[in-house]
Coordinates of N, CA and C in Angstrom, one line a residue:
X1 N 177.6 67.1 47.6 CA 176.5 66.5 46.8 C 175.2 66.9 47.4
X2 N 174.2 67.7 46.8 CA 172.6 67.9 46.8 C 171.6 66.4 47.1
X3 N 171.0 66.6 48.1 CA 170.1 65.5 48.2 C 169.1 65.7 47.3
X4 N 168.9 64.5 47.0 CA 167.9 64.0 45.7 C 166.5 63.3 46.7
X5 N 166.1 64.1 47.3 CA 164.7 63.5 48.3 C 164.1 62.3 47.8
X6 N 163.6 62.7 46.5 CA 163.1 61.1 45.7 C 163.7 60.2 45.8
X7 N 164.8 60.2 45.5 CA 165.5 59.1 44.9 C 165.5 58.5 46.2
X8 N 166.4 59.1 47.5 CA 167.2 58.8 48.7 C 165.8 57.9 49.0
X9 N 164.3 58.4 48.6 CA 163.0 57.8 49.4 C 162.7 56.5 48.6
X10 N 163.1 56.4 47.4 CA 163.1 55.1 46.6 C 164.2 54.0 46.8
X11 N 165.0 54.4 47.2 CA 166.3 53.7 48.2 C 165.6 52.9 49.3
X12 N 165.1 54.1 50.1 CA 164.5 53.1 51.1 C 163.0 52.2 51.1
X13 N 162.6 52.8 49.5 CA 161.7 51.7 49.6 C 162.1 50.4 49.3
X14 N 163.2 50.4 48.6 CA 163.6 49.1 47.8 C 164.4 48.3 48.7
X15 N 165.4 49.1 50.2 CA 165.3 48.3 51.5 C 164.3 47.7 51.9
X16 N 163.0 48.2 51.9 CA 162.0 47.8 52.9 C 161.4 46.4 52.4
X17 N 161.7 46.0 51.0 CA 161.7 44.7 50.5 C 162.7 43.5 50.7
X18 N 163.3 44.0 51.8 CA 164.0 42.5 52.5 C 163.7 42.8 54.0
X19 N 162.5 43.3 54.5 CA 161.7 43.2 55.6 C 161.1 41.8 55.6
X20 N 161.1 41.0 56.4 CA 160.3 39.7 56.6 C 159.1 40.2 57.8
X21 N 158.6 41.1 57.9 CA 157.2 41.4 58.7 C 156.2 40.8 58.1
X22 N 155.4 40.1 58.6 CA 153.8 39.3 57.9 C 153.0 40.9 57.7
X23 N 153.2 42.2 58.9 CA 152.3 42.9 58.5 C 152.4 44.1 57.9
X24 N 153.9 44.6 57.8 CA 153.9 46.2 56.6 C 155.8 45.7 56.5
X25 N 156.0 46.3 55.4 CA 157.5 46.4 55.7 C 157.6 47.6 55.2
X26 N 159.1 48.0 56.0 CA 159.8 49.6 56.2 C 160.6 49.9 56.2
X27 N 161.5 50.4 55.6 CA 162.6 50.6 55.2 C 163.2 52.0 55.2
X28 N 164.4 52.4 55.5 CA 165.1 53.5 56.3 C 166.4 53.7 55.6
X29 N 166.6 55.0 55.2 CA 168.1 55.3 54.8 C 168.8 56.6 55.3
X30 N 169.5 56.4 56.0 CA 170.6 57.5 56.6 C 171.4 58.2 55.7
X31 N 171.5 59.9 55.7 CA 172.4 60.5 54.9 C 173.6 61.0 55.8
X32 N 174.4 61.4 55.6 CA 175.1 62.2 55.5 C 175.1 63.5 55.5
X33 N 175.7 65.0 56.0 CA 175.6 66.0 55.5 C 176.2 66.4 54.0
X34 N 176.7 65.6 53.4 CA 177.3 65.4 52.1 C 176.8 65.1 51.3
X35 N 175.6 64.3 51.5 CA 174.0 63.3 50.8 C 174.8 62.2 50.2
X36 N 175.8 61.0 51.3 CA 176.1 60.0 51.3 C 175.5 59.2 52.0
X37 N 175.2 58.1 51.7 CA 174.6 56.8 52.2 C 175.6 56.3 53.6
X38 N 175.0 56.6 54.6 CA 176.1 55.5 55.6 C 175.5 54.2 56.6
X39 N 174.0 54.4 55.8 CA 173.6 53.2 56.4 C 171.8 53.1 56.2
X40 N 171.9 51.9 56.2 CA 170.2 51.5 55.5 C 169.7 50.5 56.5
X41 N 168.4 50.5 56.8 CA 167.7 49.2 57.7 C 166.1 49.1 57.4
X42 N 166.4 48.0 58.0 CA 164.2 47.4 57.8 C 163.7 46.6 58.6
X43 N 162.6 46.7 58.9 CA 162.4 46.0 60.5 C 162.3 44.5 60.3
X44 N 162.2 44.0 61.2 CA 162.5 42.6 61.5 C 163.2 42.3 62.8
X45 N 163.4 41.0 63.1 CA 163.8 39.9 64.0 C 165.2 40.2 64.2
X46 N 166.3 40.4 65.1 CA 167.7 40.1 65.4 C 168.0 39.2 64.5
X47 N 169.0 39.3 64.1 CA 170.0 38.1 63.3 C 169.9 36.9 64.3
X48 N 169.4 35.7 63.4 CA 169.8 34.6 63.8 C 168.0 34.0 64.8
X49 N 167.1 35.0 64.9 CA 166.4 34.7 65.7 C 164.7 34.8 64.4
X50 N 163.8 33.9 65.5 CA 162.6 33.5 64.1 C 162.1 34.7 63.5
X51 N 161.9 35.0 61.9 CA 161.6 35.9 61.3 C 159.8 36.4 61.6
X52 N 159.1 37.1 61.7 CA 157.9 37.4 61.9 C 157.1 36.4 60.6
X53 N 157.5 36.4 59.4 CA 157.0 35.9 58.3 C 157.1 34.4 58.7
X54 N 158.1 34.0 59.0 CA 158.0 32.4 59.6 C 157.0 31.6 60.6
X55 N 156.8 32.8 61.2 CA 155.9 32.7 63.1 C 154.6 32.5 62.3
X56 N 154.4 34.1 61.3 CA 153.0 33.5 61.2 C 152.8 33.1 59.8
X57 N 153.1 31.8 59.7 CA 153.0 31.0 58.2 C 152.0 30.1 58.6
X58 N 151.2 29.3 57.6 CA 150.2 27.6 57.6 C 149.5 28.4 58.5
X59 N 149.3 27.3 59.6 CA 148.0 27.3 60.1 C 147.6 28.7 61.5
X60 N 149.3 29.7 61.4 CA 149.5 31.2 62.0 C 149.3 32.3 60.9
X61 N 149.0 31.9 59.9 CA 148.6 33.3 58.9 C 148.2 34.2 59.0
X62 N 147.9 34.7 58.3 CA 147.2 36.0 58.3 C 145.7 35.7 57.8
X63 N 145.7 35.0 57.5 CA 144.6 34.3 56.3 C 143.7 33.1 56.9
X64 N 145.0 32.5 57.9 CA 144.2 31.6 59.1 C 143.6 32.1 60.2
X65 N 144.3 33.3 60.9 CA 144.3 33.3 61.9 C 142.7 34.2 61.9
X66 N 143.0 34.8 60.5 CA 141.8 35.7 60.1 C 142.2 37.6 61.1
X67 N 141.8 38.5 60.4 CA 142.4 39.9 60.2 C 142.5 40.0 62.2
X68 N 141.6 40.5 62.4 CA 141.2 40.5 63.7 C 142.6 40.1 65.2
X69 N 142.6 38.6 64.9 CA 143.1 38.2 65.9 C 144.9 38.1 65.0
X70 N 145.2 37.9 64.1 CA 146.3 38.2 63.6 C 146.9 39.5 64.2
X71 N 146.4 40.4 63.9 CA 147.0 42.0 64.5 C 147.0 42.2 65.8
X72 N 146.5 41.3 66.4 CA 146.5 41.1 68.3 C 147.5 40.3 68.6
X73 N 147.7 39.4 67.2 CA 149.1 38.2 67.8 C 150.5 38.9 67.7
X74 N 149.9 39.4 66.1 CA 151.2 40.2 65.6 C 151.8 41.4 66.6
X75 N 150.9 42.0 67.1 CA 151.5 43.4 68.0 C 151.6 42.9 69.1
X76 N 151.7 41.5 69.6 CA 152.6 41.2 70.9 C 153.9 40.8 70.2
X77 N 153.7 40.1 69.1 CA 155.1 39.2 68.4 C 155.8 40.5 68.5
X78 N 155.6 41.7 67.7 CA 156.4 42.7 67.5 C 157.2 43.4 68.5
X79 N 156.3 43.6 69.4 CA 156.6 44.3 70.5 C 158.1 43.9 71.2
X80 N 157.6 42.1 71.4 CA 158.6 41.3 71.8 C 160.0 41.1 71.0
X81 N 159.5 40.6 69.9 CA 160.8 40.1 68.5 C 161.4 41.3 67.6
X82 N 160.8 42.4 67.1 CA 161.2 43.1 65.8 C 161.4 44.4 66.7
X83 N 162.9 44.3 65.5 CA 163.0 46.4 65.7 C 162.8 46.9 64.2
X84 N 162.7 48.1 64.4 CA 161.5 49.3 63.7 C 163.0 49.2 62.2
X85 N 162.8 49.5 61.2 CA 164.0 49.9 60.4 C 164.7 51.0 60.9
X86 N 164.1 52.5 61.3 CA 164.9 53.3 62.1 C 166.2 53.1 63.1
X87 N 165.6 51.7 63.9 CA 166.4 51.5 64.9 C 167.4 50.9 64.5
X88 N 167.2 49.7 63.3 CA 167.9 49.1 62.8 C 169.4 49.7 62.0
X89 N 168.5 50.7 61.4 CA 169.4 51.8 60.3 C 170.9 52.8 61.1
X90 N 170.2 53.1 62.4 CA 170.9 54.0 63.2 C 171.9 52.9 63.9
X91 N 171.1 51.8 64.4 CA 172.1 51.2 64.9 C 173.3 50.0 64.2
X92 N 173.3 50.2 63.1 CA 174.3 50.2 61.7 C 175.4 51.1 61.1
X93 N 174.6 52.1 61.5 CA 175.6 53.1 61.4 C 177.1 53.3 62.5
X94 N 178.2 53.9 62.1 CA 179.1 54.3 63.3 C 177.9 55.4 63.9
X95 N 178.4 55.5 65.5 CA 177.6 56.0 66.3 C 178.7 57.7 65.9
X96 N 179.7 57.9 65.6 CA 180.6 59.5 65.4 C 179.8 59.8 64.3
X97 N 178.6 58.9 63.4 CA 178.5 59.8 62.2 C 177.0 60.2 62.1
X98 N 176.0 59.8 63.5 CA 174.8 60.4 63.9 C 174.6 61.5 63.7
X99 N 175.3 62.4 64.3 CA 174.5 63.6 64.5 C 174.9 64.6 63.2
X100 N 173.8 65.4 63.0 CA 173.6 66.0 61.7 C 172.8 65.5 60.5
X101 N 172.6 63.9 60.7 CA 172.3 63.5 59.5 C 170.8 63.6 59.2
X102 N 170.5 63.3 57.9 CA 169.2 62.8 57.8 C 168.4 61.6 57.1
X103 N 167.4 60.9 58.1 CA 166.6 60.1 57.5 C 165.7 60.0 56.6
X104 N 165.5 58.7 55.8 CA 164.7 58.5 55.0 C 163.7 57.3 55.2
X105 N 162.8 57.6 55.6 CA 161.5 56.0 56.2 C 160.4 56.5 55.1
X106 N 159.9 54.7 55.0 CA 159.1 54.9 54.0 C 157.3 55.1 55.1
X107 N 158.0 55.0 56.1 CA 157.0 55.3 57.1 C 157.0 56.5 57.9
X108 N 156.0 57.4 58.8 CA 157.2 58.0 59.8 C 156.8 57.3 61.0
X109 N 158.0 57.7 61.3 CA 158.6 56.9 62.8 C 157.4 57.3 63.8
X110 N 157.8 55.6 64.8 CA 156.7 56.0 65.8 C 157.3 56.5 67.1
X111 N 156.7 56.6 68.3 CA 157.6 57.5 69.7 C 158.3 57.0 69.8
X112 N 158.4 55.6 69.9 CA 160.0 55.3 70.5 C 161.3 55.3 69.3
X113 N 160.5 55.2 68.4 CA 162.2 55.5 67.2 C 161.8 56.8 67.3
X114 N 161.3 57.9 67.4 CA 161.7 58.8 67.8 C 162.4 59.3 68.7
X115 N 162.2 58.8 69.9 CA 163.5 58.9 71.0 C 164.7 58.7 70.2
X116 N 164.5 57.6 69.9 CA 166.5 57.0 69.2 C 166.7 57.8 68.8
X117 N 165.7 58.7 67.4 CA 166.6 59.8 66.1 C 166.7 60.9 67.2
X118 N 166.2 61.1 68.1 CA 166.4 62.7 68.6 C 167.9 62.8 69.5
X119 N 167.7 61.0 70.2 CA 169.0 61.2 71.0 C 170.6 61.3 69.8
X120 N 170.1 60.0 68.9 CA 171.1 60.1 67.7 C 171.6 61.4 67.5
X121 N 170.5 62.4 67.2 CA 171.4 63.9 66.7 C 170.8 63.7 65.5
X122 N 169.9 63.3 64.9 CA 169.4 63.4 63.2 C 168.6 64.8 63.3
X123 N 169.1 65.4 62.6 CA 167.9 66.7 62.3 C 167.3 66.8 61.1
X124 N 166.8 66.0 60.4 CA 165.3 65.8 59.5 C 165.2 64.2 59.4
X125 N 164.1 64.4 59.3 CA 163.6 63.0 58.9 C 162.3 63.3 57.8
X126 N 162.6 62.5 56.2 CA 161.6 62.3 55.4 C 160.7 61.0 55.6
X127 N 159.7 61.2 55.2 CA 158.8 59.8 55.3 C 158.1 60.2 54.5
X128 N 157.5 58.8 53.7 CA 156.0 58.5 52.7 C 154.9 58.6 53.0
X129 N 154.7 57.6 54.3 CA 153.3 57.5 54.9 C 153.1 57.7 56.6
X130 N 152.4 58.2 56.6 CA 152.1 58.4 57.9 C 151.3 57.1 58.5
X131 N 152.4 56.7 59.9 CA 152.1 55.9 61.2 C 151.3 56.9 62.4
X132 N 151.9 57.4 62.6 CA 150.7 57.8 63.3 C 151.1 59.7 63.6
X133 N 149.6 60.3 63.7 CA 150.5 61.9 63.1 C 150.8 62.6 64.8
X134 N 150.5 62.0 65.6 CA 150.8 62.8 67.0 C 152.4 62.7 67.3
X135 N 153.0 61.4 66.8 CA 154.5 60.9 67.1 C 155.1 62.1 65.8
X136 N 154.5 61.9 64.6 CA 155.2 63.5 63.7 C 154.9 64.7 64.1
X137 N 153.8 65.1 65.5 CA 153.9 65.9 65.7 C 154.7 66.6 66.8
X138 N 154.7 65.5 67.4 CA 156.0 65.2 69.1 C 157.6 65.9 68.0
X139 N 158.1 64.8 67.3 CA 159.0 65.0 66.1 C 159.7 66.2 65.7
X140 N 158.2 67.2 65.5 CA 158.3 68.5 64.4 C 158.4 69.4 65.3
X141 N 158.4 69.0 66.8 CA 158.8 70.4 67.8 C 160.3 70.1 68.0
X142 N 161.1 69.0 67.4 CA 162.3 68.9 67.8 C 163.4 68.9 66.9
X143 N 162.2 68.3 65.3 CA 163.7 68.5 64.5 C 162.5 68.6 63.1
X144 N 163.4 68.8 61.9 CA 162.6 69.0 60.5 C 161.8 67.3 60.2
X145 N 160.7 67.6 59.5 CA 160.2 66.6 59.5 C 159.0 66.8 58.0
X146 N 159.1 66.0 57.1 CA 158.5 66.4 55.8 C 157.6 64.7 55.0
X147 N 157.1 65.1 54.4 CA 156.3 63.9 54.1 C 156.5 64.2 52.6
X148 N 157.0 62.9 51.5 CA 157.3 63.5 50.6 C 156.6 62.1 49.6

């Protein structure tokens, strides 16, 4: 089966809408060398533990807390609570069907989900929007890397 780049990248936008992040959501799809689906993710909180969209609701909003100090609260919450959709996606997958594959983020990955895909064995990763371009350019000395 031929990868359908679009499509596989509209997949993972439509994961990244059961992200509960207050500040972007992101969403990731794993292929196959066959251009089979074997696994999808989106960042967020561990199962079973407080969702980021819950922490900062009422009087922790985004809207209360005002822009500023929100994005100061939020990037300790994160740091501490949420994994990246990459992490989530790969770590969903069987670990025998990593290497060779490729991703699909509607973001590109930052350094440290970069470590994961590189140790994984993924050799390309597509993305929509650019997070930050020094981590796509760490990325593009190691594996294919395209912005579509």
């Amino acid at each position: 089966m031929k990868l359908d780049p679009l499509r596989l990248m509209r997949w993972a936008e439509d994961v990244s809408t059961d992200s509960t992040c207050a500040k972007i959501q992101v969403g990731a799809v794993l292929v196959n060398a066959r251009g089979q689906v074997i696994s999808t993710g989106f960042n967020g909180t561990p199962a079973g533990h407080l969702h980021c969209d819950e922490f900062f609701s009422g009087t922790m909003s985004r809207l209360a807390l005002g822009e500023e100090v929100f994005l100061s609260m939020h990037a300790s919450f994160s740091e501490r609570e949420e994994l990246h959709a990459e992490q989530n996606c790969i770590l969903y997958a069987p670990q025998a069907s990593w290497a060779g594959t490729t991703l699909f983020c509607t973001w590109s990955p930052c350094f440290a989900c970069g470590k994961v895909i590189l140790t994984a064995g993924i050799k390309k990763v597509f993305y929509r929007t650019v997070y930050k371009q020094d981590a796509i350019d760490y990325l593009s000395r190691h594996i294919e890397m395209e912005q579509i």
